[in-house]
Every structure is written in C-alpha cells, then in structure tokens.
Amino acid sequence: MGSFNNPCEIRRTRRLLGAGGFNAELLAHVIGRRGRVVTVDLDPYVVHRTQQLTAEAGSGRVTAILGDGALGAPDHVPADGFDGIVVTYNVWDVSPAWREQLAEDGYLVLPLEMHGYTRAIALRKRGSVLEAGPGDWAFCGFIRDRGSAARTTPTVDLPGGLQLRFEDGLPADAAGLDQSVRGPRYELGTGVCVAGGESFETLQLLLATTLDGFCRLAVDGEHDGGLAAVPRGADAAALVSEESLAYLTHVLVEDGDTPAERRSEFIVHAFGPAGEGLAQQMAARVRDWDSTVRAAGYPHLTVHPADTADQELPEGHVLDKADSRLVFRWPALDSSAPVTTTAGDLTRAADCR
C-alpha cells in the first residue's frame, strides 16, 4: 500500500474515520500544504481532544467533526470527492457512503473483517467498483466498529467451553453439532508444514473465502475443550455441514534450536457423519495453498454494490455482506474447479519433516 502514502497522489482532501489528533496531523503532513484532512468520530471527547491537539500543532489543515463514520462526511465532500479515505477501526462491511464520497481513482484504506480475519486493504475506485491487487493487503487488527454499522457475531455454544463463531452469518445446518463433538474423532494429515514463526495468514483467508460452511472454533479460557491441539483462548479455522464439524490445527513434527528449524504440520480433525468429507475438503484446500498461493500471496479483490447481479460479477469466490459483494480471485486457483482429494489424503504425509 506504499503508493497510497505518496504525497504526489494526494492532491486535494483526505478523510480519516476514527479521529485522533496525532494521526490526523500526521496525515495533514503527508498530503502537504495544498491538502486538508477531515476526520470523523462518534465520541465527543475524542473529537474535542482532536480539535485541541490539531490547533496546537498549527497546520490548520485538519477539520474534526462529530459523526458516524459509516455515513462519511457528507457536508465536507469536495466537488469531485475525497482523494483518499482511511478507516482506523475494524469494519465488517464497506459502507456505500465511502464509495460515493470517494473520487474516481481515489483510495479507500480500511481494516476489513472477512469471516473474522482482519486485513488492511487499499481499494482503488473504478466507477462503482473498488479494487485491490495482491500487493494491497496487510495483516492488522484494530478496535471494532461502534457506530450504526456495528454488529454482534452469531455463535453456537458446544460442550466443554467450545464456541463456533459465524462472523458472516449462521449456516442452515448448525443443529446437532453438540452431539457430534461427543462422538469419535477423525484425523487427517495434510503433509503441509510451516516453520516456527512463519506466517500463514493467506491460508486463513483462503479457507475462509473459498469453503462453504466456514466458521471459527474457539475455546474459552476456563476449559480445554477436549479437542486436540486447540489451545485455551485461541481459535481454529473450521467447517460445518450435515451435523458435522472439521477444524484445522498444526502440531510440532520436528523440533530444533531455532524457530526456523522447527516444523509443524497442519492436521484436520473432524466429527460427525460427514466429518471425513469435510476433513478431506479442508486438507485439499491446505494443499492448494501450499502449491499455488503460499508463494504468490493475497488475492485480487473487487468490491461491488450489494444489488449487483450474479451475472455481472467477475469470476471468483463471492462473499456477500449487507451493503457489498466481495469477489476474491486467488492466484493460480480456479474458483470453478471442485475441491478434490487423492488416495494419499487418508494418510499423513511425512515429506515435510
């Protein structure tokens, strides 16, 4: 997202959602003497503090207003829109106001939640569509939206302090899972390993945006959950379908003196009548990540208005929100191809050791 911070690209006005005197004044410095910053926050104290601090800084190029960030700053939009909009809190959806108030070719930078995984994305406006390439993503985390667009995450409680979190809506077949996790567990090795400290942030997002029935399995701090390799207070990528559950963990298979020398293999665990099939789907997708995504990075993303018809969307995996439709095109991954398995899926591969 480096090009977005180039002062040569910020010609007029930039808007900051989530006011902060220091941050707003830094943005005013970035855009230069010809630009200005309009910053919005719903907390009167924060707005007042921002007004005081920016007045002391003396640039005169920051306007702090009280309002709901999801609505933007309709009374302060330049004739041809804001050159850039920066959101400094986690958002679940892309507000239509941000697209409407952004200038053509302008950038919207926001921490967007996708099935609970947050990534900072620099989206460029192309007509009614916002677009980001593989280099426009960054791992991040901020406080969640507290304005009109704030939402509560749907959850399903399971025995032993377990909880399934459906950040983008409950599936139709979440019933019966409490009985499934009391039954026998199926385990499937993937043969894919990561070194200690190695990031697999793109794997998380790949699973979340390409597998139906995705959710996150959490274990509270008071229980061990009784499930393999899910630590207390943590969560794991999971799938549910037909009263069955599968979830992904990683276990140490090779120790070493340094993190780079250690290897952990991704293992899928599953419960219920359809558990084996779910485990095979998830394991196959982990291998897809290893072979086609791991070295290539993040996907190409387009964000479309919510009323965009299916036939008007480009090829890719679609994630529907309330006000937008997100289309992910993963590098070298054919979204129309079914998830397949091979005979080797049923045994743990040892080549990553």
mmCIF file of N, CA and C in Angstrom, residues 117 119 185-207 214 228-230 235-238 246-254 262-270 279-291 293-294 344-353:
data_model
loop_
_atom_site.group_PDB
_atom_site.id
_atom_site.type_symbol
_atom_site.label_atom_id
_atom_site.label_comp_id
_atom_site.label_asym_id
_atom_site.label_seq_id
_atom_site.Cartn_x
_atom_site.Cartn_y
_atom_site.Cartn_z
ATOM 1 N N TYR A 117 -11.378 -12.697 10.084
ATOM 2 C CA TYR A 117 -9.977 -12.371 9.832
ATOM 3 C C TYR A 117 -9.898 -10.943 9.308
ATOM 4 N N ARG A 119 -7.886 -7.761 7.675
ATOM 5 C CA ARG A 119 -6.753 -7.346 6.858
ATOM 6 C C ARG A 119 -6.950 -5.891 6.444
ATOM 7 N N ARG A 185 -13.565 -39.072 16.849
ATOM 8 C CA ARG A 185 -12.870 -38.025 16.098
ATOM 9 C C ARG A 185 -12.074 -38.648 14.955
ATOM 10 N N TYR A 186 -12.163 -38.029 13.798
ATOM 11 C CA TYR A 186 -11.408 -38.451 12.621
ATOM 12 C C TYR A 186 -10.238 -37.492 12.440
ATOM 13 N N GLU A 187 -9.057 -37.999 12.147
ATOM 14 C CA GLU A 187 -7.862 -37.169 11.997
ATOM 15 C C GLU A 187 -7.250 -37.384 10.626
ATOM 16 N N LEU A 188 -6.828 -36.285 9.996
ATOM 17 C CA LEU A 188 -6.281 -36.347 8.649
ATOM 18 C C LEU A 188 -5.078 -35.422 8.536
ATOM 19 N N GLY A 189 -3.910 -35.985 8.223
ATOM 20 C CA GLY A 189 -2.727 -35.170 7.981
ATOM 21 C C GLY A 189 -2.745 -34.578 6.589
ATOM 22 N N THR A 190 -2.130 -33.402 6.460
ATOM 23 C CA THR A 190 -2.105 -32.727 5.161
ATOM 24 C C THR A 190 -0.767 -32.864 4.443
ATOM 25 N N GLY A 191 0.301 -33.145 5.199
ATOM 26 C CA GLY A 191 1.625 -33.169 4.598
ATOM 27 C C GLY A 191 2.201 -31.792 4.352
ATOM 28 N N VAL A 192 1.515 -30.737 4.803
ATOM 29 C CA VAL A 192 1.978 -29.360 4.625
ATOM 30 C C VAL A 192 2.473 -28.830 5.966
ATOM 31 N N CYS A 193 3.679 -28.293 5.974
ATOM 32 C CA CYS A 193 4.286 -27.818 7.222
ATOM 33 C C CYS A 193 4.658 -26.344 7.130
ATOM 34 N N VAL A 194 4.781 -25.725 8.295
ATOM 35 C CA VAL A 194 5.290 -24.360 8.402
ATOM 36 C C VAL A 194 6.399 -24.340 9.432
ATOM 37 N N ALA A 195 7.335 -23.425 9.244
ATOM 38 C CA ALA A 195 8.411 -23.253 10.211
ATOM 39 C C ALA A 195 7.908 -22.442 11.400
ATOM 40 N N GLY A 196 8.615 -22.526 12.502
ATOM 41 C CA GLY A 196 8.245 -21.736 13.673
ATOM 42 C C GLY A 196 8.282 -20.249 13.358
ATOM 43 N N GLY A 197 7.217 -19.553 13.684
ATOM 44 C CA GLY A 197 7.136 -18.121 13.409
ATOM 45 C C GLY A 197 6.778 -17.762 11.986
ATOM 46 N N GLU A 198 6.615 -18.740 11.111
ATOM 47 C CA GLU A 198 6.246 -18.458 9.723
ATOM 48 C C GLU A 198 4.771 -18.090 9.633
ATOM 49 N N SER A 199 4.466 -17.048 8.890
ATOM 50 C CA SER A 199 3.081 -16.604 8.753
ATOM 51 C C SER A 199 2.318 -17.500 7.776
ATOM 52 N N PHE A 200 1.081 -17.817 8.152
ATOM 53 C CA PHE A 200 0.170 -18.493 7.207
ATOM 54 C C PHE A 200 -1.138 -17.711 7.123
ATOM 55 N N GLU A 201 -1.004 -16.391 7.123
ATOM 56 C CA GLU A 201 -2.173 -15.517 7.098
ATOM 57 C C GLU A 201 -2.983 -15.656 5.821
ATOM 58 N N THR A 202 -2.317 -15.969 4.700
ATOM 59 C CA THR A 202 -3.079 -16.145 3.463
ATOM 60 C C THR A 202 -3.842 -17.464 3.468
ATOM 61 N N LEU A 203 -3.345 -18.466 4.181
ATOM 62 C CA LEU A 203 -4.082 -19.723 4.309
ATOM 63 C C LEU A 203 -5.391 -19.489 5.051
ATOM 64 N N GLN A 204 -5.344 -18.726 6.131
ATOM 65 C CA GLN A 204 -6.564 -18.429 6.884
ATOM 66 C C GLN A 204 -7.627 -17.824 5.964
ATOM 67 N N LEU A 205 -7.222 -16.834 5.201
ATOM 68 C CA LEU A 205 -8.180 -16.134 4.346
ATOM 69 C C LEU A 205 -8.637 -17.012 3.185
ATOM 70 N N LEU A 206 -7.738 -17.840 2.657
ATOM 71 C CA LEU A 206 -8.120 -18.748 1.582
ATOM 72 C C LEU A 206 -9.211 -19.708 2.040
ATOM 73 N N LEU A 207 -9.036 -20.313 3.206
ATOM 74 C CA LEU A 207 -10.058 -21.213 3.736
ATOM 75 C C LEU A 207 -11.375 -20.476 3.958
ATOM 76 N N PHE A 214 -17.872 -22.167 6.417
ATOM 77 C CA PHE A 214 -16.714 -21.781 7.219
ATOM 78 C C PHE A 214 -17.136 -21.069 8.501
ATOM 79 N N ALA A 228 -8.272 -31.802 20.263
ATOM 80 C CA ALA A 228 -6.836 -31.867 20.047
ATOM 81 C C ALA A 228 -6.279 -30.554 19.518
ATOM 82 N N ALA A 229 -5.192 -30.100 20.136
ATOM 83 C CA ALA A 229 -4.371 -29.004 19.623
ATOM 84 C C ALA A 229 -5.100 -27.677 19.443
ATOM 85 N N VAL A 230 -6.173 -27.437 20.172
ATOM 86 C CA VAL A 230 -6.803 -26.116 20.175
ATOM 87 C C VAL A 230 -6.546 -25.507 21.548
ATOM 88 N N ASP A 235 -8.470 -19.826 18.689
ATOM 89 C CA ASP A 235 -9.500 -20.377 17.819
ATOM 90 C C ASP A 235 -8.857 -21.047 16.629
ATOM 91 N N ALA A 236 -9.651 -21.829 15.912
ATOM 92 C CA ALA A 236 -9.163 -22.570 14.762
ATOM 93 C C ALA A 236 -10.140 -22.426 13.612
ATOM 94 N N ALA A 237 -9.619 -22.440 12.383
ATOM 95 C CA ALA A 237 -10.483 -22.448 11.203
ATOM 96 C C ALA A 237 -11.306 -23.727 11.203
ATOM 97 N N ALA A 238 -12.601 -23.615 10.887
ATOM 98 C CA ALA A 238 -13.495 -24.771 10.975
ATOM 99 C C ALA A 238 -14.527 -24.748 9.851
ATOM 100 N N ALA A 246 -15.418 -29.972 11.142
ATOM 101 C CA ALA A 246 -13.998 -30.206 10.919
ATOM 102 C C ALA A 246 -13.245 -28.941 11.295
ATOM 103 N N TYR A 247 -12.055 -29.090 11.853
ATOM 104 C CA TYR A 247 -11.265 -27.914 12.211
ATOM 105 C C TYR A 247 -9.790 -28.191 11.973
ATOM 106 N N LEU A 248 -9.022 -27.110 11.777
ATOM 107 C CA LEU A 248 -7.619 -27.205 11.397
ATOM 108 C C LEU A 248 -6.717 -26.822 12.559
ATOM 109 N N THR A 249 -5.699 -27.638 12.791
ATOM 110 C CA THR A 249 -4.677 -27.327 13.789
ATOM 111 C C THR A 249 -3.307 -27.554 13.155
ATOM 112 N N HIS A 250 -2.268 -27.230 13.901
ATOM 113 C CA HIS A 250 -0.924 -27.610 13.463
ATOM 114 C C HIS A 250 -0.163 -28.138 14.672
ATOM 115 N N VAL A 251 0.571 -29.216 14.462
ATOM 116 C CA VAL A 251 1.291 -29.875 15.551
ATOM 117 C C VAL A 251 2.768 -29.986 15.190
ATOM 118 N N LEU A 252 3.614 -29.889 16.203
ATOM 119 C CA LEU A 252 5.057 -29.950 16.010
ATOM 120 C C LEU A 252 5.465 -31.356 15.561
ATOM 121 N N VAL A 253 6.162 -31.449 14.438
ATOM 122 C CA VAL A 253 6.642 -32.742 13.945
ATOM 123 C C VAL A 253 8.162 -32.800 13.902
ATOM 124 N N GLU A 254 8.821 -31.660 14.005
ATOM 125 C CA GLU A 254 10.283 -31.632 14.022
ATOM 126 C C GLU A 254 10.749 -30.471 14.878
ATOM 127 N N ARG A 262 12.293 -25.547 13.342
ATOM 128 C CA ARG A 262 11.134 -26.305 13.792
ATOM 129 C C ARG A 262 10.103 -26.412 12.670
ATOM 130 N N ARG A 263 9.391 -27.522 12.646
ATOM 131 C CA ARG A 263 8.365 -27.736 11.638
ATOM 132 C C ARG A 263 7.086 -28.221 12.312
ATOM 133 N N SER A 264 5.979 -27.607 11.921
ATOM 134 C CA SER A 264 4.670 -28.043 12.399
ATOM 135 C C SER A 264 3.802 -28.378 11.196
ATOM 136 N N GLU A 265 3.106 -29.512 11.277
ATOM 137 C CA GLU A 265 2.258 -29.952 10.179
ATOM 138 C C GLU A 265 0.806 -29.572 10.448
ATOM 139 N N PHE A 266 0.118 -29.160 9.400
ATOM 140 C CA PHE A 266 -1.309 -28.889 9.503
ATOM 141 C C PHE A 266 -2.070 -30.213 9.530
ATOM 142 N N ILE A 267 -2.923 -30.361 10.551
ATOM 143 C CA ILE A 267 -3.731 -31.558 10.741
ATOM 144 C C ILE A 267 -5.194 -31.144 10.813
ATOM 145 N N VAL A 268 -6.068 -31.910 10.161
ATOM 146 C CA VAL A 268 -7.508 -31.654 10.237
ATOM 147 C C VAL A 268 -8.148 -32.705 11.137
ATOM 148 N N HIS A 269 -9.003 -32.244 12.055
ATOM 149 C CA HIS A 269 -9.782 -33.116 12.933
ATOM 150 C C HIS A 269 -11.256 -32.929 12.596
ATOM 151 N N ALA A 270 -12.027 -34.002 12.694
ATOM 152 C CA ALA A 270 -13.435 -33.907 12.296
ATOM 153 C C ALA A 270 -14.310 -34.819 13.143
ATOM 154 N N ALA A 279 -13.179 -33.018 6.341
ATOM 155 C CA ALA A 279 -11.737 -33.034 6.574
ATOM 156 C C ALA A 279 -10.970 -33.110 5.254
ATOM 157 N N GLN A 280 -11.460 -33.900 4.323
ATOM 158 C CA GLN A 280 -10.795 -34.009 3.036
ATOM 159 C C GLN A 280 -10.874 -32.699 2.249
ATOM 160 N N GLN A 281 -12.011 -32.017 2.331
ATOM 161 C CA GLN A 281 -12.126 -30.710 1.680
ATOM 162 C C GLN A 281 -11.109 -29.722 2.231
ATOM 163 N N MET A 282 -11.025 -29.662 3.561
ATOM 164 C CA MET A 282 -10.122 -28.710 4.181
ATOM 165 C C MET A 282 -8.666 -29.063 3.897
ATOM 166 N N ALA A 283 -8.320 -30.345 3.963
ATOM 167 C CA ALA A 283 -6.944 -30.764 3.690
ATOM 168 C C ALA A 283 -6.553 -30.449 2.245
ATOM 169 N N ALA A 284 -7.488 -30.668 1.317
ATOM 170 C CA ALA A 284 -7.204 -30.369 -0.087
ATOM 171 C C ALA A 284 -6.954 -28.884 -0.284
ATOM 172 N N ARG A 285 -7.710 -28.052 0.417
ATOM 173 C CA ARG A 285 -7.518 -26.616 0.288
ATOM 174 C C ARG A 285 -6.192 -26.164 0.908
ATOM 175 N N VAL A 286 -5.776 -26.815 1.986
ATOM 176 C CA VAL A 286 -4.461 -26.520 2.562
ATOM 177 C C VAL A 286 -3.365 -26.831 1.546
ATOM 178 N N ARG A 287 -3.522 -27.934 0.820
ATOM 179 C CA ARG A 287 -2.532 -28.282 -0.204
ATOM 180 C C ARG A 287 -2.594 -27.302 -1.380
ATOM 181 N N ASP A 288 -3.789 -26.827 -1.708
ATOM 182 C CA ASP A 288 -3.898 -25.779 -2.725
ATOM 183 C C ASP A 288 -3.085 -24.554 -2.314
ATOM 184 N N TRP A 289 -3.216 -24.194 -1.054
ATOM 185 C CA TRP A 289 -2.455 -23.041 -0.538
ATOM 186 C C TRP A 289 -0.964 -23.283 -0.698
ATOM 187 N N ASP A 290 -0.523 -24.464 -0.330
ATOM 188 C CA ASP A 290 0.905 -24.775 -0.382
ATOM 189 C C ASP A 290 1.437 -24.740 -1.809
ATOM 190 N N SER A 291 0.643 -25.227 -2.773
ATOM 191 C CA SER A 291 1.137 -25.361 -4.140
ATOM 192 C C SER A 291 0.924 -24.122 -4.994
ATOM 193 N N VAL A 293 -0.742 -20.783 -3.675
ATOM 194 C CA VAL A 293 -0.974 -19.493 -3.028
ATOM 195 C C VAL A 293 0.177 -19.083 -2.130
ATOM 196 N N ARG A 294 0.789 -20.022 -1.482
ATOM 197 C CA ARG A 294 1.798 -19.746 -0.455
ATOM 198 C C ARG A 294 2.861 -18.756 -0.933
ATOM 199 N N GLY A 344 -3.771 -40.331 -1.378
ATOM 200 C CA GLY A 344 -2.823 -40.003 -0.316
ATOM 201 C C GLY A 344 -3.413 -39.166 0.796
ATOM 202 N N ASP A 345 -4.647 -38.673 0.619
ATOM 203 C CA ASP A 345 -5.246 -37.815 1.629
ATOM 204 C C ASP A 345 -5.502 -38.537 2.938
ATOM 205 N N LEU A 346 -5.661 -39.832 2.909
ATOM 206 C CA LEU A 346 -6.091 -40.546 4.094
ATOM 207 C C LEU A 346 -4.939 -40.965 4.998
ATOM 208 N N THR A 347 -3.734 -40.676 4.603
ATOM 209 C CA THR A 347 -2.595 -40.984 5.462
ATOM 210 C C THR A 347 -1.746 -39.735 5.616
ATOM 211 N N ARG A 348 -1.063 -39.640 6.738
ATOM 212 C CA ARG A 348 -0.243 -38.454 6.985
ATOM 213 C C ARG A 348 1.017 -38.522 6.162
ATOM 214 N N ALA A 349 1.268 -37.479 5.390
ATOM 215 C CA ALA A 349 2.496 -37.415 4.608
ATOM 216 C C ALA A 349 3.663 -37.054 5.514
ATOM 217 N N ALA A 350 4.825 -37.576 5.195
ATOM 218 C CA ALA A 350 5.985 -37.329 6.050
ATOM 219 C C ALA A 350 7.041 -36.482 5.353
ATOM 220 N N ASP A 351 6.746 -36.005 4.119
ATOM 221 C CA ASP A 351 7.793 -35.323 3.384
ATOM 222 C C ASP A 351 8.097 -33.936 3.928
ATOM 223 N N CYS A 352 7.235 -33.380 4.796
ATOM 224 C CA CYS A 352 7.521 -32.054 5.345
ATOM 225 C C CYS A 352 8.440 -32.139 6.552
ATOM 226 N N ARG A 353 8.816 -33.303 6.967
ATOM 227 C CA ARG A 353 9.699 -33.431 8.108
ATOM 228 C C ARG A 353 11.150 -33.327 7.708
#
